Short mmCIF file of C-alpha atoms and ligand atoms in Angstrom, two decimals:
data_model
loop_
_atom_site.label_atom_id
_atom_site.label_comp_id
_atom_site.label_asym_id
_atom_site.label_seq_id
_atom_site.Cartn_x
_atom_site.Cartn_y
_atom_site.Cartn_z
CA MET A 1 -91.50 -1.30 -27.80
CA SER A 2 -90.98 2.41 -27.28
CA ARG A 3 -87.07 3.34 -26.24
CA ARG A 4 -85.84 4.60 -23.34
CA ALA A 5 -84.84 8.01 -23.42
CA SER A 6 -82.08 7.61 -20.74
CA PRO A 7 -78.72 7.65 -22.54
CA GLU A 8 -77.24 4.10 -22.67
CA ARG A 9 -73.93 3.25 -19.83
CA SER A 10 -70.94 2.79 -21.80
CA ALA A 11 -69.43 -0.88 -21.26
CA ALA A 12 -66.74 1.35 -18.78
CA GLN A 13 -69.45 3.16 -16.76
CA LEU A 14 -71.28 -0.07 -16.29
CA LEU A 15 -68.49 -1.80 -15.37
CA GLY A 16 -67.49 1.03 -13.32
CA ASP A 17 -71.12 -0.12 -11.16
CA PHE A 18 -69.35 -3.53 -10.21
CA GLY A 19 -66.19 -2.15 -8.23
CA ALA A 20 -62.69 -0.26 -9.18
CA LEU A 21 -61.23 -1.22 -11.99
CA PRO A 22 -57.61 -1.50 -13.58
CA ASP A 23 -56.56 1.09 -15.15
CA THR A 24 -56.91 0.03 -19.58
CA ALA A 25 -56.75 3.82 -21.14
CA PRO A 26 -55.11 3.52 -23.97
CA ARG A 27 -52.00 5.02 -22.84
CA ALA A 28 -50.59 8.40 -26.21
CA PRO A 29 -47.71 6.37 -27.32
CA ARG A 30 -44.84 8.47 -24.98
CA PRO A 31 -43.01 11.36 -28.42
CA THR A 32 -39.46 10.92 -29.17
CA ARG A 33 -36.48 12.67 -29.98
CA ALA A 34 -36.62 12.31 -34.03
CA GLY A 35 -32.73 12.12 -34.96
CA ARG A 36 -31.25 10.68 -32.43
CA GLU A 37 -30.76 6.81 -31.22
CA ARG A 38 -31.47 6.60 -27.55
CA VAL A 39 -28.74 5.02 -26.48
CA ASN A 40 -30.81 3.48 -22.68
CA ARG A 41 -33.93 2.71 -24.39
CA PRO A 42 -36.75 0.81 -22.09
CA ILE A 43 -36.64 -2.84 -23.30
CA ALA A 44 -40.17 -3.54 -22.38
CA PRO A 45 -43.20 -1.78 -21.46
CA ARG A 46 -43.90 -0.30 -17.52
CA ARG A 47 -46.76 -3.47 -17.48
CA GLY A 48 -45.40 -5.50 -19.02
CA ARG A 49 -45.80 -6.27 -22.73
CA ALA A 50 -49.42 -6.38 -24.02
CA ARG A 51 -49.15 -10.04 -24.67
CA PRO A 52 -50.97 -13.22 -22.79
CA GLY A 53 -49.38 -14.30 -19.64
CA GLU A 54 -46.88 -11.35 -20.38
CA GLY A 55 -49.00 -7.64 -18.76
CA TRP A 56 -49.11 -6.66 -15.18
CA SER A 57 -51.21 -4.33 -13.08
CA PRO A 58 -49.51 -3.70 -9.79
CA VAL A 59 -52.50 -2.15 -6.47
CA GLU A 60 -50.74 0.39 -4.94
CA ALA A 61 -51.58 -0.17 -1.09
CA PRO A 62 -53.43 0.61 1.02
CA LEU A 63 -55.12 -2.24 -0.99
CA ALA A 64 -57.71 -1.19 -2.89
CA VAL A 65 -61.45 -3.75 -4.23
CA TYR A 66 -60.47 -5.41 -7.49
CA GLN A 67 -62.51 -7.21 -9.18
CA ALA A 68 -61.97 -9.30 -12.72
CA ALA A 69 -63.12 -12.47 -14.24
CA THR A 70 -60.75 -15.18 -13.53
CA SER A 71 -60.99 -15.73 -17.26
CA GLU A 72 -58.69 -12.21 -16.96
CA ILE A 73 -56.53 -12.87 -14.92
CA GLY A 74 -54.56 -15.14 -14.51
CA GLY A 75 -52.64 -14.77 -10.81
CA LEU A 76 -52.66 -13.04 -7.99
CA PHE A 77 -49.89 -12.49 -5.80
CA PRO A 78 -51.49 -10.54 -2.72
CA LEU A 79 -49.17 -8.91 -0.26
CA LEU A 80 -46.56 -8.96 -2.41
CA ALA A 81 -44.16 -6.12 -0.96
CA ALA A 82 -41.80 -4.20 -3.75
CA ASN A 83 -38.27 -4.71 -2.61
CA GLY A 84 -37.67 -1.54 -0.43
CA VAL A 85 -35.69 0.38 -2.12
CA PRO A 86 -36.16 3.37 -3.35
CA ALA A 87 -37.52 3.52 -7.35
CA VAL A 88 -35.17 6.50 -8.43
CA GLY A 89 -32.00 6.08 -10.20
CA ALA A 90 -30.48 3.78 -12.89
CA ARG A 91 -33.23 1.27 -13.22
CA MET A 92 -30.62 -1.85 -13.68
CA GLY A 93 -32.74 -4.48 -14.06
CA TYR A 94 -35.33 -6.73 -12.42
CA ASP A 95 -35.69 -8.27 -8.28
CA THR A 96 -36.33 -11.68 -9.04
CA LEU A 97 -38.45 -12.60 -5.42
CA SER A 98 -40.90 -9.13 -5.40
CA GLY A 99 -40.99 -8.85 -9.70
CA GLY A 100 -40.37 -5.82 -9.37
CA ALA A 101 -37.67 -3.30 -11.31
CA PHE A 102 -34.66 -3.15 -8.90
CA TYR A 103 -33.36 0.83 -9.69
CA ALA A 104 -29.52 1.53 -7.79
CA HIS A 105 -28.81 5.43 -6.84
CA PRO A 106 -26.34 4.84 -4.20
CA ILE A 107 -26.51 9.04 -3.38
CA GLU A 108 -30.24 8.42 -2.29
CA TRP A 109 -29.37 5.42 0.13
CA VAL A 110 -27.04 7.10 1.94
CA LEU A 111 -29.98 10.19 1.68
CA ARG A 112 -32.28 7.60 2.81
CA GLY A 113 -30.17 5.48 5.38
CA LEU A 114 -30.61 2.50 3.55
CA SER A 115 -26.23 2.73 3.56
CA THR A 116 -23.71 4.97 4.49
CA ASN A 117 -21.29 6.13 1.64
CA PRO A 118 -22.27 5.78 -1.19
CA ASN A 119 -19.25 3.72 -2.76
CA LEU A 120 -19.19 0.32 -4.71
CA VAL A 121 -17.62 -3.32 -4.62
CA VAL A 122 -18.70 -5.22 -7.52
CA PHE A 123 -17.51 -9.23 -7.80
CA GLY A 124 -17.94 -12.17 -9.98
CA GLU A 125 -15.83 -14.39 -11.87
CA PRO A 126 -13.98 -13.99 -15.25
CA GLY A 127 -17.57 -12.96 -17.72
CA ARG A 128 -20.43 -12.90 -15.57
CA GLY A 129 -21.23 -9.68 -16.04
CA LYS A 130 -19.41 -7.00 -14.44
CA SER A 131 -18.02 -4.65 -16.63
CA SER A 132 -21.88 -4.64 -18.62
CA THR A 133 -23.32 -4.01 -14.84
CA ILE A 134 -21.50 -1.06 -13.95
CA VAL A 135 -21.67 -0.01 -17.74
CA ALA A 136 -25.52 0.49 -18.19
CA PHE A 137 -24.99 2.25 -14.03
CA LEU A 138 -22.98 4.70 -15.95
CA LEU A 139 -25.27 5.37 -18.70
CA ARG A 140 -28.59 4.95 -16.59
CA MET A 141 -27.33 7.87 -14.31
CA MET A 142 -26.10 10.33 -16.83
CA CYS A 143 -29.66 10.64 -17.53
CA PHE A 144 -29.96 12.28 -14.23
CA GLY A 145 -26.16 14.28 -14.57
CA PHE A 146 -23.50 11.92 -13.24
CA ARG A 147 -20.31 12.01 -15.18
CA ALA A 148 -18.00 9.05 -15.18
CA LEU A 149 -14.73 8.78 -15.26
CA ILE A 150 -12.87 5.98 -15.65
CA ALA A 151 -9.71 5.13 -13.33
CA GLY A 152 -7.39 2.78 -15.36
CA ASP A 153 -9.61 0.56 -18.37
CA VAL A 154 -6.73 -2.01 -18.40
CA LYS A 155 -8.54 -4.10 -20.85
CA GLY A 156 -10.67 -0.90 -23.44
CA GLU A 157 -14.03 -2.68 -22.15
CA TYR A 158 -15.17 1.04 -21.74
CA SER A 159 -14.08 2.70 -24.76
CA PRO A 160 -16.88 1.13 -26.84
CA LEU A 161 -18.61 2.77 -24.78
CA VAL A 162 -17.28 6.18 -24.94
CA ARG A 163 -17.14 6.12 -28.25
CA ALA A 164 -20.61 5.11 -28.86
CA LEU A 165 -21.64 8.43 -26.93
CA GLY A 166 -18.73 10.53 -28.52
CA ILE A 167 -15.35 10.75 -26.86
CA THR A 168 -12.89 9.40 -27.52
CA PRO A 169 -11.20 7.56 -24.82
CA ILE A 170 -7.77 8.71 -23.86
CA ALA A 171 -5.30 6.16 -24.41
CA LEU A 172 -1.87 5.32 -22.64
CA GLY A 173 0.99 2.51 -23.91
CA ARG A 174 2.34 2.12 -27.13
CA GLY A 175 2.29 4.25 -30.61
CA SER A 176 -0.77 7.21 -28.17
CA PRO A 177 0.73 10.02 -27.90
CA ALA A 178 -0.94 10.79 -25.09
CA ARG A 179 1.32 11.94 -21.44
CA LEU A 180 0.11 11.70 -18.25
CA ASN A 181 2.12 13.75 -15.95
CA ALA A 182 1.94 11.21 -12.00
CA LEU A 183 2.56 14.74 -10.71
CA ASP A 184 -0.42 17.20 -12.06
CA LEU A 185 -1.88 19.46 -10.38
CA GLY A 186 -4.03 19.44 -12.64
CA PRO A 187 -7.13 22.13 -11.84
CA LEU A 188 -5.45 23.02 -8.71
CA ARG A 189 -2.90 25.56 -10.74
CA SER A 190 -5.57 27.63 -12.55
CA ARG A 191 -8.47 27.77 -9.17
CA TRP A 192 -4.60 28.21 -7.20
CA ALA A 193 -4.50 32.75 -7.43
CA GLY A 194 -8.41 33.50 -6.56
CA TRP A 195 -8.26 31.15 -3.32
CA PRO A 196 -7.62 32.94 0.14
CA VAL A 197 -4.10 31.75 1.72
CA HIS A 198 -5.95 29.21 4.14
CA ARG A 199 -7.07 27.66 1.70
CA GLN A 200 -3.68 27.69 -0.93
CA ARG A 201 -1.91 26.01 2.70
CA GLU A 202 -5.32 22.90 2.90
CA GLU A 203 -5.18 22.43 -0.56
CA LEU A 204 -1.79 22.01 -1.36
CA ALA A 205 -0.81 20.14 2.14
CA GLY A 206 -3.56 17.44 0.42
CA VAL A 207 -1.45 17.03 -2.58
CA LEU A 208 1.28 17.40 -1.33
CA GLY A 209 0.04 14.70 0.89
CA ARG A 210 -1.49 12.30 -2.76
CA TRP A 211 2.44 13.24 -4.45
CA VAL A 212 4.83 11.42 -1.46
CA LYS A 213 2.64 8.45 -0.33
CA LEU A 214 2.15 7.98 -4.75
CA LEU A 215 6.42 8.51 -4.78
CA VAL A 216 6.76 6.24 -1.96
CA ALA A 217 4.62 3.71 -3.43
CA LEU A 218 6.38 3.67 -7.17
CA ALA A 219 9.43 2.96 -5.29
CA GLU A 220 8.19 0.55 -3.05
CA ALA A 221 6.88 -1.56 -6.23
CA GLN A 222 10.98 -1.12 -7.60
CA GLY A 223 12.27 -2.96 -4.69
CA TYR A 224 12.81 -0.89 -2.29
CA SER A 225 10.92 0.39 1.34
CA PRO A 226 11.15 3.56 1.65
CA THR A 227 11.97 5.24 5.43
CA VAL A 228 10.38 8.25 7.19
CA THR A 229 13.46 9.78 6.18
CA ASP A 230 12.75 9.43 2.46
CA GLU A 231 9.37 10.48 2.79
CA ALA A 232 10.25 13.75 4.96
CA VAL A 233 12.81 15.11 2.13
CA LEU A 234 10.71 14.28 -0.34
CA SER A 235 8.36 16.50 1.07
CA ALA A 236 10.31 19.08 1.27
CA VAL A 237 11.45 18.78 -2.66
CA LEU A 238 8.59 18.92 -3.55
CA ARG A 239 6.98 22.50 -1.58
CA ARG A 240 9.92 23.52 -3.43
CA LEU A 241 9.82 22.52 -6.46
CA VAL A 242 6.23 23.55 -6.90
CA GLY A 243 6.94 26.77 -4.91
CA VAL A 244 5.48 27.63 -2.29
CA ASP A 245 8.49 27.56 -0.30
CA ASP A 246 9.62 30.98 -2.89
CA GLY A 247 6.16 32.55 -2.15
CA TYR A 248 4.77 32.58 -5.84
CA THR A 249 1.08 33.37 -6.39
CA GLU A 250 1.78 30.70 -9.56
CA LEU A 251 2.52 27.32 -8.83
CA ARG A 252 5.46 25.70 -10.78
CA PRO A 253 4.33 22.47 -12.56
CA VAL A 254 6.48 19.44 -11.18
CA THR A 255 7.48 16.11 -12.99
CA ILE A 256 8.62 12.58 -11.46
CA PRO A 257 12.13 13.10 -12.83
CA ASP A 258 11.65 17.12 -11.74
CA VAL A 259 12.17 14.90 -7.93
CA GLN A 260 14.57 12.65 -8.92
CA ARG A 261 17.11 15.38 -9.99
CA GLU A 262 16.78 17.07 -6.82
CA LEU A 263 17.63 14.04 -5.39
CA ALA A 264 20.84 12.91 -7.07
CA ALA A 265 21.85 16.62 -6.96
CA PRO A 266 20.45 18.29 -4.09
CA ASP A 267 22.34 22.31 -3.23
CA ASP A 268 23.45 23.31 -0.13
CA ALA A 269 20.05 24.46 0.54
CA LEU A 270 17.81 21.23 0.73
CA TRP A 271 20.64 19.87 2.62
CA GLN A 272 20.84 21.23 5.42
CA ALA A 273 16.61 22.37 5.84
CA THR A 274 16.28 18.73 6.11
CA ARG A 275 19.33 18.56 8.85
CA PHE A 276 21.70 16.37 6.85
CA ALA A 277 25.36 16.84 8.92
CA ASP A 278 26.74 17.26 4.74
CA ARG A 279 26.06 16.63 1.44
CA ARG A 280 27.60 13.51 1.08
CA GLN A 281 25.17 11.89 4.18
CA PHE A 282 22.04 13.57 1.98
CA LEU A 283 22.96 11.82 -0.71
CA ASP A 284 24.51 8.15 0.61
CA LEU A 285 21.45 7.85 2.55
CA LEU A 286 18.79 9.20 -0.18
CA ARG A 287 20.36 6.85 -2.34
CA PRO A 288 18.22 4.04 -2.48
CA ILE A 289 14.75 6.10 -3.17
CA THR A 290 16.57 8.22 -5.81
CA ASP A 291 17.86 5.11 -7.93
CA ALA A 292 13.63 3.39 -7.10
CA LEU A 293 12.82 6.27 -9.01
CA GLY A 294 15.78 6.05 -11.33
CA ASN A 295 14.56 2.92 -12.71
CA LEU A 296 10.87 4.64 -12.59
CA ILE A 297 12.12 6.88 -15.04
CA ASP A 298 14.04 4.26 -17.50
CA GLY A 299 11.56 1.99 -17.56
CA PRO A 300 9.18 -0.15 -19.83
CA LEU A 301 6.99 3.49 -18.85
CA ALA A 302 9.97 5.43 -19.77
CA GLY A 303 7.59 8.49 -21.07
CA LEU A 304 4.03 7.93 -19.38
CA PHE A 305 3.95 9.74 -16.29
CA ASP A 306 7.10 11.71 -15.95
CA GLU A 307 6.47 14.28 -18.75
CA GLN A 308 3.60 17.30 -19.17
CA THR A 309 0.88 16.09 -19.30
CA ASN A 310 -0.69 17.28 -23.05
CA PHE A 311 -4.26 16.94 -22.70
CA THR A 312 -7.16 18.36 -21.50
CA LEU A 313 -10.30 16.74 -19.50
CA ASP A 314 -13.26 17.41 -21.31
CA TRP A 315 -14.87 18.07 -17.35
CA ASP A 316 -17.97 18.78 -19.02
CA ALA A 317 -18.00 15.16 -21.78
CA PRO A 318 -20.67 12.64 -19.33
CA VAL A 319 -17.68 10.33 -19.29
CA GLN A 320 -13.97 10.03 -19.68
CA SER A 321 -12.08 7.31 -19.41
CA MET A 322 -7.92 6.47 -19.78
CA ASP A 323 -7.32 3.05 -21.95
CA LEU A 324 -4.44 1.41 -19.94
CA SER A 325 -5.00 -1.70 -22.84
CA LEU A 326 -2.03 -0.22 -25.34
CA LEU A 327 0.08 -0.75 -21.98
CA ARG A 328 -0.95 -5.02 -21.83
CA SER A 329 2.60 -5.91 -23.28
CA ARG A 330 4.60 -4.13 -20.91
CA GLY A 331 3.72 -6.95 -17.62
CA ASP A 332 1.74 -6.88 -14.79
CA GLN A 333 4.08 -3.82 -13.02
CA ALA A 334 3.68 -1.86 -15.44
CA ILE A 335 -0.24 -1.78 -15.22
CA ALA A 336 0.31 -1.55 -11.43
CA VAL A 337 2.68 1.62 -11.92
CA ALA A 338 0.24 2.91 -14.24
CA LEU A 339 -2.97 2.53 -12.33
CA THR A 340 -1.77 3.91 -9.44
CA CYS A 341 -0.22 6.45 -10.79
CA LEU A 342 -4.18 7.04 -12.55
CA GLY A 343 -6.45 6.56 -8.92
CA SER A 344 -4.04 9.10 -7.58
CA TRP A 345 -4.23 11.73 -10.30
CA SER A 346 -7.84 10.91 -10.55
CA SER A 347 -8.64 11.10 -7.23
CA MET A 348 -6.99 14.80 -6.42
CA ALA A 349 -8.38 16.04 -10.32
CA THR A 350 -12.09 14.90 -9.04
CA ASP A 351 -12.29 16.54 -6.06
CA LEU A 352 -10.89 19.52 -6.88
CA GLN A 353 -12.76 20.11 -9.47
CA SER A 354 -15.76 22.14 -7.87
CA ASP A 355 -18.74 22.10 -10.78
CA GLY A 356 -20.93 20.31 -8.08
CA GLU A 357 -22.42 17.46 -10.15
CA ILE A 358 -21.77 14.18 -9.14
CA ARG A 359 -18.95 11.92 -10.20
CA ILE A 360 -18.65 8.03 -10.33
CA VAL A 361 -15.15 6.89 -10.63
CA VAL A 362 -14.52 3.60 -11.73
CA ARG A 363 -11.60 1.28 -10.16
CA ASP A 364 -11.78 -1.45 -12.18
CA GLU A 365 -9.24 -4.30 -11.96
CA MET A 366 -7.94 -2.55 -8.98
CA TRP A 367 -6.25 -5.27 -6.88
CA ARG A 368 -3.32 -5.52 -9.30
CA GLN A 369 -2.35 -2.05 -7.80
CA MET A 370 -2.53 -3.06 -4.32
CA ARG A 371 -0.05 -5.87 -5.33
CA LEU A 372 3.22 -3.64 -5.29
CA GLY A 373 3.22 -3.49 -1.55
CA LEU A 374 1.64 -2.24 1.43
CA ARG A 375 2.04 1.68 0.61
CA ALA A 376 0.57 0.73 -2.42
CA VAL A 377 -2.41 -0.12 -0.30
CA GLN A 378 -2.17 2.56 1.28
CA THR A 379 -2.56 4.36 -0.88
CA VAL A 380 -6.31 3.09 -2.49
CA ASP A 381 -7.31 3.38 0.89
CA SER A 382 -6.40 7.12 1.97
CA GLU A 383 -7.31 8.13 -1.39
CA LEU A 384 -10.23 5.91 -1.15
CA ARG A 385 -10.62 8.34 2.69
CA LEU A 386 -9.30 11.21 0.91
CA SER A 387 -11.97 11.35 -1.54
CA ARG A 388 -14.87 13.71 -0.69
CA ILE A 389 -17.39 11.19 -0.88
CA GLU A 390 -20.71 12.45 -0.46
CA LYS A 391 -19.50 14.24 -4.50
CA ASN A 392 -17.79 11.18 -5.72
CA VAL A 393 -19.30 8.03 -6.25
CA GLN A 394 -16.73 4.93 -5.77
CA ILE A 395 -16.65 1.14 -7.43
CA LEU A 396 -14.63 -1.04 -7.12
CA VAL A 397 -14.26 -3.27 -9.16
CA GLY A 398 -12.64 -7.10 -8.27
CA HIS A 399 -13.23 -11.02 -8.80
CA LYS A 400 -12.93 -12.24 -5.56
CA PRO A 401 -12.52 -10.48 -1.95
CA SER A 402 -9.07 -13.46 -2.24
CA ASP A 403 -7.43 -10.91 -5.09
CA LEU A 404 -7.49 -8.00 -2.16
CA MET A 405 -6.40 -10.63 0.18
CA SER A 406 -3.70 -11.82 -1.93
CA VAL A 407 -2.17 -8.07 -1.45
CA GLY A 408 -0.09 -10.19 1.31
CA ALA A 409 0.56 -12.88 3.59
CA ALA A 410 -2.05 -13.62 6.24
CA GLY A 411 -2.84 -11.70 9.39
CA SER A 412 -0.33 -9.34 7.47
CA GLN A 413 -0.48 -5.03 7.46
CA GLU A 414 -1.57 -4.69 3.57
CA VAL A 415 -4.38 -7.67 4.20
CA ALA A 416 -5.30 -5.65 7.36
CA ILE A 417 -5.76 -2.29 5.22
CA ALA A 418 -7.60 -4.34 2.52
CA LYS A 419 -9.98 -6.37 4.08
CA ASP A 420 -11.10 -2.97 5.54
CA LEU A 421 -11.36 -0.75 2.14
CA LEU A 422 -14.98 -3.21 1.88
CA ALA A 423 -15.95 -1.30 5.10
CA LEU A 424 -15.26 1.73 2.76
CA CYS A 425 -17.76 0.63 -0.04
CA SER A 426 -21.50 0.12 1.64
CA THR A 427 -23.53 -1.48 -1.88
CA ARG A 428 -21.63 -4.96 -2.47
CA VAL A 429 -22.82 -6.61 -6.13
CA LEU A 430 -22.00 -10.21 -6.34
CA LEU A 431 -21.88 -11.74 -9.96
CA GLY A 432 -22.04 -15.49 -10.35
CA GLN A 433 -19.01 -17.45 -8.29
CA SER A 434 -17.50 -21.25 -7.74
CA THR A 435 -18.56 -23.04 -4.77
CA ARG A 436 -14.41 -22.76 -4.37
CA VAL A 437 -14.88 -18.90 -3.57
CA ALA A 438 -18.14 -19.08 -1.60
CA ASP A 439 -16.89 -19.21 2.26
CA GLU A 440 -14.02 -16.42 1.12
CA LEU A 441 -17.17 -15.14 0.43
CA ALA A 442 -19.14 -15.89 3.31
CA GLU A 443 -16.06 -14.54 6.00
CA GLY A 444 -14.96 -11.43 3.92
CA LEU A 445 -18.49 -9.54 3.87
CA GLY A 446 -20.57 -11.53 6.02
CA LEU A 447 -23.24 -13.45 3.91
CA SER A 448 -25.17 -16.05 5.12
CA GLU A 449 -25.82 -19.27 4.15
CA ARG A 450 -28.67 -18.56 1.24
CA GLU A 451 -26.82 -15.57 0.27
CA GLN A 452 -24.23 -18.49 -0.38
CA ASP A 453 -25.93 -20.33 -2.70
CA VAL A 454 -27.52 -16.98 -4.46
CA ILE A 455 -24.23 -16.33 -5.42
CA THR A 456 -23.47 -19.98 -6.59
CA GLY A 457 -26.32 -21.31 -8.04
CA TRP A 458 -28.97 -18.82 -9.20
CA ALA A 459 -26.27 -15.89 -10.47
CA MET A 460 -23.77 -18.32 -11.75
CA GLU A 461 -27.25 -19.19 -14.26
CA ARG A 462 -27.24 -15.83 -16.68
CA GLN A 463 -25.31 -13.45 -16.53
CA GLY A 464 -25.83 -10.12 -15.15
CA ARG A 465 -26.81 -11.58 -12.42
CA ALA A 466 -26.11 -10.49 -8.56
CA LEU A 467 -26.52 -10.52 -5.39
CA TRP A 468 -27.16 -6.76 -4.06
CA LYS A 469 -25.95 -6.25 -0.84
CA ILE A 470 -26.35 -2.43 0.09
CA GLU A 471 -25.19 -2.94 3.28
CA ASN A 472 -26.56 -4.64 6.06
CA THR A 473 -29.58 -5.31 4.25
CA PRO A 474 -30.69 -9.36 2.64
CA GLY A 475 -29.85 -9.19 -0.36
CA PHE A 476 -31.48 -8.61 -3.32
CA LYS A 477 -31.91 -10.94 -6.09
CA VAL A 478 -31.16 -8.79 -9.35
CA GLN A 479 -31.30 -9.83 -13.27
CA THR A 480 -29.22 -6.71 -15.00
CA VAL A 481 -31.29 -6.55 -18.41
CA LEU A 482 -29.58 -4.35 -21.49
CA SER A 483 -30.95 -3.29 -23.49
CA ARG A 484 -30.32 -4.59 -27.48
CA THR A 485 -28.24 -1.87 -28.02
CA GLU A 486 -26.24 -1.67 -24.48
CA ARG A 487 -26.26 -5.44 -25.88
CA ARG A 488 -24.24 -4.38 -29.00
CA ILE A 489 -22.12 -1.82 -27.37
CA PHE A 490 -21.34 -3.90 -24.26
CA ASP A 491 -20.27 -7.37 -26.30
CA THR A 492 -16.72 -7.97 -24.35
CA ASN A 493 -16.99 -11.82 -26.11
CA ALA A 494 -18.19 -9.93 -29.87
CA GLN A 495 -14.59 -10.42 -30.40
CA LEU A 496 -13.90 -14.39 -29.89
CA ARG A 497 -17.18 -14.72 -31.81
CA SER A 498 -16.25 -13.54 -34.68
CA SER A 499 -12.96 -15.50 -34.20
CA ALA A 500 -15.25 -18.30 -34.13
CA MET A 501 -17.90 -17.69 -36.93
CA PRO A 502 -18.06 -16.72 -40.37
CA LYS A 503 -18.50 -13.89 -40.95
CA GLY A 504 -22.54 -12.87 -40.97
CA ASP A 505 -23.88 -15.90 -39.12
CA HIS A 506 -23.82 -13.48 -35.90
CA ASP A 507 -25.71 -10.19 -36.37
CA ASP A 508 -28.42 -9.99 -33.74
N1 ATP B 1 -26.96 -8.11 -18.06
C1 ATP B 1 -26.89 -8.97 -18.46
N2 ATP B 1 -27.59 -9.00 -20.11
C2 ATP B 1 -26.88 -10.28 -21.37
N3 ATP B 1 -25.67 -10.25 -21.48
C3 ATP B 1 -24.79 -9.42 -20.53
C4 ATP B 1 -25.16 -9.42 -19.36
N4 ATP B 1 -24.04 -9.12 -18.52
C5 ATP B 1 -22.87 -9.50 -19.50
N5 ATP B 1 -23.80 -9.57 -21.00
C6 ATP B 1 -22.98 -9.63 -22.22
O1 ATP B 1 -21.80 -11.32 -21.51
C7 ATP B 1 -20.36 -11.22 -21.31
C8 ATP B 1 -19.71 -10.19 -20.75
O2 ATP B 1 -19.96 -9.62 -19.60
P1 ATP B 1 -18.55 -9.00 -18.88
O3 ATP B 1 -17.07 -8.13 -19.77
O4 ATP B 1 -19.38 -7.07 -18.90
O5 ATP B 1 -18.35 -9.47 -17.94
P2 ATP B 1 -16.73 -9.55 -16.59
O6 ATP B 1 -17.55 -9.63 -15.87
O7 ATP B 1 -16.71 -8.18 -17.13
O8 ATP B 1 -15.96 -9.93 -17.26
P3 ATP B 1 -13.98 -10.11 -16.88
O9 ATP B 1 -13.84 -10.84 -15.90
O10 ATP B 1 -13.71 -10.62 -18.23
O11 ATP B 1 -14.06 -8.13 -17.39
C9 ATP B 1 -20.74 -10.22 -22.26
O12 ATP B 1 -20.79 -10.23 -24.41
C10 ATP B 1 -21.46 -9.45 -22.55
O13 ATP B 1 -22.25 -8.60 -23.65
MG1 MG B 2 -14.91 -6.96 -17.06
#
């Protein structure tokens, strides 16, 4: 028998004659950067692991002819649509309904009309994975040039991540030399001289407004409810202290003790400018606010927020964190006051930091500061509103919506403002909750019965499971997947484990 002259067809050509084929060509392994550990390594290849029953191969629309033997395909899921969330940003894990990867990019969501603002609120019972989900998000968004600021890390949960990235978190509290002036001028001071007068006026008005709000919130935390006269005088004092009325080209640094001294020993120009009959009347009327600020200076936070800031924040670092874990022994009130000072300072600093970068500002346990009173609630509210949201992504973290509602009596103004805060966060990430809070969730966030069931049932089965509700979309059931390195870095249970087990029993 003579051999045929025509060339033989390869297996691929032969199979190709019978229809479109899945892409089975082996891909060259991606080059890895030697000598550098990748903290956010993908945990599985794009098409799953190459093991029986684990791989998958999507067919893009419009549908092409797809042929294969049933011995090769375990299952077919025709017309399965992806979740509709664009595949950009942080790849958080997988959407359990579509089986596809779930990406989070709040700015893109706003640009594509999925939501109206880029802020997130994260709720979940203790230990469900709130901090881990946020840290994974921050870490993965860093690949897109986003930077993060943790405005008050009460439990020191973010410090391991910050250290893993080679940055030293700024610890405030017992034994730490770091000091932060609650009335710090931040980037305003260095920028001031270069601005035209109208810009100077505008920026200063914003900063003075913030400082007055901060001071009245702090006074209220001492049990005194400031009056409009107190606010007007505080504003006048701050203007004088900062030097703006003198027409100086340079702003002077101000601290809380400076303000308290001016109130306790006013000069003639001050009481006259603020329209008091005499010095005695000024002192008598302003005694409560003067004493409230005085208590703050002598109280458990003495020295921490009332001296000049003695560190410089590296704005180029991918993440910066203010660790408040050393303050825990000073009590809830001290932490609330510290969070209030930090919140105000970080909003001002991030707003003025015009480096074109988008910053993610994390406010964990923010409800603690809101318990200080109506003014504190108003401060948080105005910070969120004032923040130029197109350049900031704010993440509020709490256990449950009622934490926000517990800031005042039912029907009070505090509660009304706190409820509105939720509206300032288009995206809600809802981790597991017990059935007890299901009704509350439904009421506060307008959840359907199915969504409540997801939070109280499915999300309770594993850590990192959450219902992601972007504005009014039906929620996405997302399992956040942590890489091995991330699990090691974020393990907040490590301390429990090491005290419960002998050493060496729990190595990865
Ligand atoms: N997606 C996940 N996969 C695996 N483990 C996870 C995941 N999310 C969280 N964990 C683990 O669960 C534990 C608790 O997580 P985390 O500290 O993030 O919870 P939390 O909700 O912030 O708790 P708390 O309210 O006490 O601050 C950690 O040890 C963490 O490593
Ligand atoms: Mg946490």
